[in-house]
Tab-separated table of C-alpha atoms in Angstrom:
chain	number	residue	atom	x	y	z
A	1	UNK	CA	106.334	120.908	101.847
A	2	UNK	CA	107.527	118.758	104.699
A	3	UNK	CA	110.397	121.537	105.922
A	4	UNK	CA	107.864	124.280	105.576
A	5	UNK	CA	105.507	122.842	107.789
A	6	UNK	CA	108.077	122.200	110.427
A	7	UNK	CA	108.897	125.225	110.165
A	8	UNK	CA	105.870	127.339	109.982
A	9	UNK	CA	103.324	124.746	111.425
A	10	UNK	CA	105.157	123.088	113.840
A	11	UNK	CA	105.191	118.764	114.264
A	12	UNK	CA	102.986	119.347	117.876
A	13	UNK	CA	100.466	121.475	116.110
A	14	UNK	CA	100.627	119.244	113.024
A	15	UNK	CA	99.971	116.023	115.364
A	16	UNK	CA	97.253	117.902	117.377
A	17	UNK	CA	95.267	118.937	114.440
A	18	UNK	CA	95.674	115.491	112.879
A	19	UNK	CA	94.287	113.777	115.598
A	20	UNK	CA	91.961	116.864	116.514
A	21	UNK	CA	91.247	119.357	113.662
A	22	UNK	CA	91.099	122.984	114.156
A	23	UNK	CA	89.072	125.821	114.278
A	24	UNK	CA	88.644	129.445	113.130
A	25	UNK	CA	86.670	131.717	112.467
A	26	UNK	CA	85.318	130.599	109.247
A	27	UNK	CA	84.437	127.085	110.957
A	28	UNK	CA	88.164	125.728	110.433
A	29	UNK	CA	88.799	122.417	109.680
A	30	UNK	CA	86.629	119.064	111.444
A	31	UNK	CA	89.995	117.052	111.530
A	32	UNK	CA	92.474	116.305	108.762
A	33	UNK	CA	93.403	112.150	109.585
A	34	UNK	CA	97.565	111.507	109.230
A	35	UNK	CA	97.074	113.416	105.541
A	36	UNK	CA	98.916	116.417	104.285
A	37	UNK	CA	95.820	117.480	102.360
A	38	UNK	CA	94.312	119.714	104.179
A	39	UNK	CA	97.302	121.406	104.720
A	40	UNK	CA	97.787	121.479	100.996
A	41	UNK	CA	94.702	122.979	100.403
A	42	UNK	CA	95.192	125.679	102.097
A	43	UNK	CA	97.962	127.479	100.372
A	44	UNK	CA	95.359	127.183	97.370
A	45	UNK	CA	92.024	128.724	98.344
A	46	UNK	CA	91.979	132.178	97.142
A	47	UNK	CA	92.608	129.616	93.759
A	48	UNK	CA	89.550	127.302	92.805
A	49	UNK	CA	90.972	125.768	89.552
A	50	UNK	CA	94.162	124.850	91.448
A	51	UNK	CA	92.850	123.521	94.738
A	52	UNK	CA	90.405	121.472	92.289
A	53	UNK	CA	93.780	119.714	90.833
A	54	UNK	CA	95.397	119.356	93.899
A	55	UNK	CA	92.031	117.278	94.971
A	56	UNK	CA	91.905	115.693	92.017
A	57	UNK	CA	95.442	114.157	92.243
A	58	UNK	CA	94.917	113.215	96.132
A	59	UNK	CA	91.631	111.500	94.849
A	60	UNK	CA	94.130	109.542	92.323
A	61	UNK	CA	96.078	108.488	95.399
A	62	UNK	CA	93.394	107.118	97.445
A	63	UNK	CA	91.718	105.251	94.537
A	64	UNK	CA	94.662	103.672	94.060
A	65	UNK	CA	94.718	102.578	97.720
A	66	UNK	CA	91.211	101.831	98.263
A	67	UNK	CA	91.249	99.285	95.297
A	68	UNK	CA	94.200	97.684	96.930
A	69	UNK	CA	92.758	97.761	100.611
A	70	UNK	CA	90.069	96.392	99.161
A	71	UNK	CA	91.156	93.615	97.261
A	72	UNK	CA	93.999	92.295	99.272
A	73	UNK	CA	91.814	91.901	102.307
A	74	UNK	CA	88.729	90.322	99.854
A	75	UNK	CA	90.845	87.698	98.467
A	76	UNK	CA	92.101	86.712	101.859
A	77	UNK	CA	88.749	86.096	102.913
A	78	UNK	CA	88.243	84.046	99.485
A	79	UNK	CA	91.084	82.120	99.807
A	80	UNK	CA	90.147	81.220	103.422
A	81	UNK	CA	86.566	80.050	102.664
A	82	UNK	CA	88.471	77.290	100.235
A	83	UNK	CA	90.502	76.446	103.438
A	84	UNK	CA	87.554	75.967	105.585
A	85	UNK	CA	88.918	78.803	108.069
A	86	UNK	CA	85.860	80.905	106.735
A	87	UNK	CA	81.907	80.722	105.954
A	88	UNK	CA	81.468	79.244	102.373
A	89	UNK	CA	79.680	82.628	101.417
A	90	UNK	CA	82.713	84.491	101.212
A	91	UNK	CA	83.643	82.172	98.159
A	92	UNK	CA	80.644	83.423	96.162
A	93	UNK	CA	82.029	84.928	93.160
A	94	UNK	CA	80.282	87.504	91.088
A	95	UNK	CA	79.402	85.971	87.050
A	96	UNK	CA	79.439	89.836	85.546
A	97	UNK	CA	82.046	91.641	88.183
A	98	UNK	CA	84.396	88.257	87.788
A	99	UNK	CA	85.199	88.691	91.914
A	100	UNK	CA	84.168	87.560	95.628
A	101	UNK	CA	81.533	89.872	96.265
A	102	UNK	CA	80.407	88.904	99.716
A	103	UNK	CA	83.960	89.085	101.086
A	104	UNK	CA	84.638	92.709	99.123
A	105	UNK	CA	81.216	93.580	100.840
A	106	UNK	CA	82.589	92.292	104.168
A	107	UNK	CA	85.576	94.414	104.239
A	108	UNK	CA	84.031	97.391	102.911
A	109	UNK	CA	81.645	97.447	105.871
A	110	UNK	CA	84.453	97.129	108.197
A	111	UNK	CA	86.718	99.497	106.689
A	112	UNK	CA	83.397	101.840	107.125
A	113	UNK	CA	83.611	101.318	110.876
A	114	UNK	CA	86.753	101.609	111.253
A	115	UNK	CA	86.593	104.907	109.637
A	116	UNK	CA	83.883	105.938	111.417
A	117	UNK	CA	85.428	104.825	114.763
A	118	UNK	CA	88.664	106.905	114.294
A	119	UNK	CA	86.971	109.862	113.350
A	120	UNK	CA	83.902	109.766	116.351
A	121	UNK	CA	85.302	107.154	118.583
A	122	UNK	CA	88.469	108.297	119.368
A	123	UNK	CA	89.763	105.399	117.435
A	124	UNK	CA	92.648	106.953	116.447
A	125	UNK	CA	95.736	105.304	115.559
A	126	UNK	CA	99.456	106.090	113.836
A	127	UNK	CA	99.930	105.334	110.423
A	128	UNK	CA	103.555	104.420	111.258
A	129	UNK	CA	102.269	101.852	114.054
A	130	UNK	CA	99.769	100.165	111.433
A	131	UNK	CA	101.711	100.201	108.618
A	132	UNK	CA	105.636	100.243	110.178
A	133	UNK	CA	105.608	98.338	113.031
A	134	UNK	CA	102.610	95.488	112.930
A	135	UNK	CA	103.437	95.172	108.920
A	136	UNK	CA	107.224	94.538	110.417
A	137	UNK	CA	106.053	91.676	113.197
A	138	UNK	CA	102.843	90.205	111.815
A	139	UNK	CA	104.000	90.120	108.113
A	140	UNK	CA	107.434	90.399	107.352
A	141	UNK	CA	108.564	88.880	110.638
A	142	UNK	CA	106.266	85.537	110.008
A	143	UNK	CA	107.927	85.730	106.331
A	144	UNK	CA	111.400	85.483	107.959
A	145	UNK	CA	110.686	82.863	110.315
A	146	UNK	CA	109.204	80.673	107.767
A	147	UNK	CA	112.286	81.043	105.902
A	148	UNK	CA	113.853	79.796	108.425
A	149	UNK	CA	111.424	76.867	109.113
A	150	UNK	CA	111.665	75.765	105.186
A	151	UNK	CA	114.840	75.273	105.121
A	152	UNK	CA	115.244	73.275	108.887
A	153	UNK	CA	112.065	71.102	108.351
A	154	UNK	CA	112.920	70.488	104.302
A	155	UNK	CA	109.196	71.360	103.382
A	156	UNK	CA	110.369	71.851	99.768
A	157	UNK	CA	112.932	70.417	98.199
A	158	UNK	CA	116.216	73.098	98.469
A	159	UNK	CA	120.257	72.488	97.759
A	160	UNK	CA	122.079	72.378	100.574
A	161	UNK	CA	123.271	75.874	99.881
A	162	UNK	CA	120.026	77.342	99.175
A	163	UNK	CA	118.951	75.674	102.708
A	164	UNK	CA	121.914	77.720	104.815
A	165	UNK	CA	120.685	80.826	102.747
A	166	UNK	CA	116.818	80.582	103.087
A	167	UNK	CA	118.182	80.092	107.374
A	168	UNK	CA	120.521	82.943	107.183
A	169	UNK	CA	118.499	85.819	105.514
A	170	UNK	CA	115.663	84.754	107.797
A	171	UNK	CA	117.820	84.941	111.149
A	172	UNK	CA	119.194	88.559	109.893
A	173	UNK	CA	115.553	89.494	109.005
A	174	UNK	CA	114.301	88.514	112.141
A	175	UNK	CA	116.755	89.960	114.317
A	176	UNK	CA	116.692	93.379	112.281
A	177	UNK	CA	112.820	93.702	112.141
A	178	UNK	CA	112.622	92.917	116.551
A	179	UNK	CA	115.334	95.494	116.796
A	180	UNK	CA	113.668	97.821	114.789
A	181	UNK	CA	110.091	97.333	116.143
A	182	UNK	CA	111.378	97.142	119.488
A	183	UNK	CA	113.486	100.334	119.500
A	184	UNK	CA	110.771	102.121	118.374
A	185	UNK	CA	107.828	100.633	120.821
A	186	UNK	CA	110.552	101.062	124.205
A	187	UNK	CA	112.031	104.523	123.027
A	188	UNK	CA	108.430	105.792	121.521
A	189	UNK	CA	106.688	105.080	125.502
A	190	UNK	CA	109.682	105.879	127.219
A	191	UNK	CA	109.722	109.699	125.219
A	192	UNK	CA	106.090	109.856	125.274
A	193	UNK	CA	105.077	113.499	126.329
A	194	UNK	CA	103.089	116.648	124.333
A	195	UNK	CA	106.524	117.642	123.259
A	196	UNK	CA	108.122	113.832	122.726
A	197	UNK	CA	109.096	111.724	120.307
A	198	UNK	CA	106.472	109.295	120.957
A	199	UNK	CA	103.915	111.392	120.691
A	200	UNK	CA	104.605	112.011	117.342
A	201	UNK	CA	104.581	108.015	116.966
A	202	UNK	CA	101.953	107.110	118.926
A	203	UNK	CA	99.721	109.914	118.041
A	204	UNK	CA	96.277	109.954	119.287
A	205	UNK	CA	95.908	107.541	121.820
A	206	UNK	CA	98.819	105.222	123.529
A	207	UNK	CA	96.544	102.855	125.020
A	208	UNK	CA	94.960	102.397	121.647
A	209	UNK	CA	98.642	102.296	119.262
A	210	UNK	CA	99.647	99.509	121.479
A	211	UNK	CA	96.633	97.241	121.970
A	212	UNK	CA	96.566	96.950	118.543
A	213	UNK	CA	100.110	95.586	118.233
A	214	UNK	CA	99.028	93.022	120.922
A	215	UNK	CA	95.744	92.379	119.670
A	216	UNK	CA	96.475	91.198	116.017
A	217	UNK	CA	98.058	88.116	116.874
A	218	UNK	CA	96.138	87.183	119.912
A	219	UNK	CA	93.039	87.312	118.401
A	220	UNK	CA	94.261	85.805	115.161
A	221	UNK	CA	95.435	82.985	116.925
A	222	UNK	CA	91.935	82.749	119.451
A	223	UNK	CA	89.981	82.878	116.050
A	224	UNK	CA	91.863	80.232	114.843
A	225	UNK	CA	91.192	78.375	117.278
A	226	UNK	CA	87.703	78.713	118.011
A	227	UNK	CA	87.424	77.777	113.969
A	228	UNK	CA	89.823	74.544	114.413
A	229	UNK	CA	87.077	73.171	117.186
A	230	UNK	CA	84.198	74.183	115.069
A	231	UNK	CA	85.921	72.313	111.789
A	232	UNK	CA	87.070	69.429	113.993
A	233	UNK	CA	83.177	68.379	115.398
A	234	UNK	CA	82.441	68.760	111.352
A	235	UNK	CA	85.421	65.852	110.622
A	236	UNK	CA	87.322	68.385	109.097
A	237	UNK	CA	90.744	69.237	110.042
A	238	UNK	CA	91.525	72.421	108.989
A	239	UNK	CA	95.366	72.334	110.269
A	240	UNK	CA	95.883	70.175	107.192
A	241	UNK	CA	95.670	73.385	105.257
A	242	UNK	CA	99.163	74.666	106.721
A	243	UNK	CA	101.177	71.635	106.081
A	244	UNK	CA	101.827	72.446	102.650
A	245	UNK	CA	102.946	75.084	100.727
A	246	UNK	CA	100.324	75.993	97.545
A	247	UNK	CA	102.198	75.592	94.507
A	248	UNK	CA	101.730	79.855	93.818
């Protein structure tokens, strides 16, 4: 499927209609978001039955992923009502569901906005940038570096050989994931152009694909903050919280 759409499609008119949609004379199609689906469809139109398995299975897919964008993010907000970092209303739990229903109700209305921003806002975003590149910096990067800091600062108890380890694999990871993430930020601005590799990688809007690389951690660390100095005229210190490790 992949080689017959570069070869019959085309990666620029693939990336245009991704971020743009197309149209036809039978009204085209509105705009077909980083998803092969549309394009699927099409070979299976003149074909009702099939085209209503192929939707079927894609609907499998994103089930799959909504339950897990939705409970990953939910149980983050849980967890950080318990830690003081959030409002204690995100650590209502359901008696019949069994789950944090405010915070699951939280993220659903932002994932909602965020869909409807990308879609009418010109929100639009790479799925490689949000799921490549910030997953490598602002999640597997920070799992390296702690690695690293466990084993200087002795927060648990390690062999000496387990220490040099836990340092080593986190110095390799780190340097890997800034050489990857950085190779592909420098060479995807530097190629940027309708025909470019960085279009492809930065699809719909520059600007946008790189403010929110810069944007995670700054405001996660301004939130923070502004939560710290909110906890601390309470008499609660919520930095206490990150001086351990939880026993899970």
């Amino acid at each position: 499927l992949a080689f017959q759409l570069q070869h019959y499609i085309g990666e620029a008119f693939y990336d245009y209609t991704s971020v743009n949609g197309w149209s036809s004379s039978s009204g085209g199609i509105p705009i077909a978001p980083t998803s092969l689906l549309s394009y699927v469809s099409l070979i299976f139109l003149n074909s009702p039955a099939l085209l209503f398995i192929v939707v079927l299975g894609s609907l499998t897919w994103y089930v799959l992923y909504c339950i897990i964008d939705i409970a990953i993010p939910s149980r983050i907000l849980f967890a950080m009502a318990f830690d003081g970092l959030a409002p204690r209303s995100f650590a209502r739990v359901s008696p019949k569901l069994h789950s944090p229903y405010v915070s699951a109700l939280v993220i659903a209305a932002i994932t909602a906005f965020f869909d409807y921003a990308e879609i009418y806002l010109g929100f639009s975003t790479n799925g490689i940038v949000q799921y490549g590149i910030n997953f490598m910096l602002w999640a597997y990067l920070l799992a390296a570096i702690s690695a690293i800091v466990i084993a200087k600062r002795e927060i648990i108890s390690l062999s000496s050989g387990s220490k040099k380890l836990f340092a080593t694999l986190g110095a390799i990871s780190c340097v890997v994931l800034l050489s990857a993430s950085g190779l592909l930020i420098t060479y995807g601005v530097a190629t940027y152009s309708s025909q470019g590799f960085g279009s492809a990688l930065f699809s719909g809007n520059l600007v946008v694909n790189l403010s929110t690389i810069a944007a995670i951690p700054i405001v996660a660390l301004a939130l923070y903050e502004v939560i710290r100095r909110v906890r601390a005229a309470q008499g609660i210190r919520v930095e206490l919280a990150f001086r351990e490790i939880p026993p899970e």
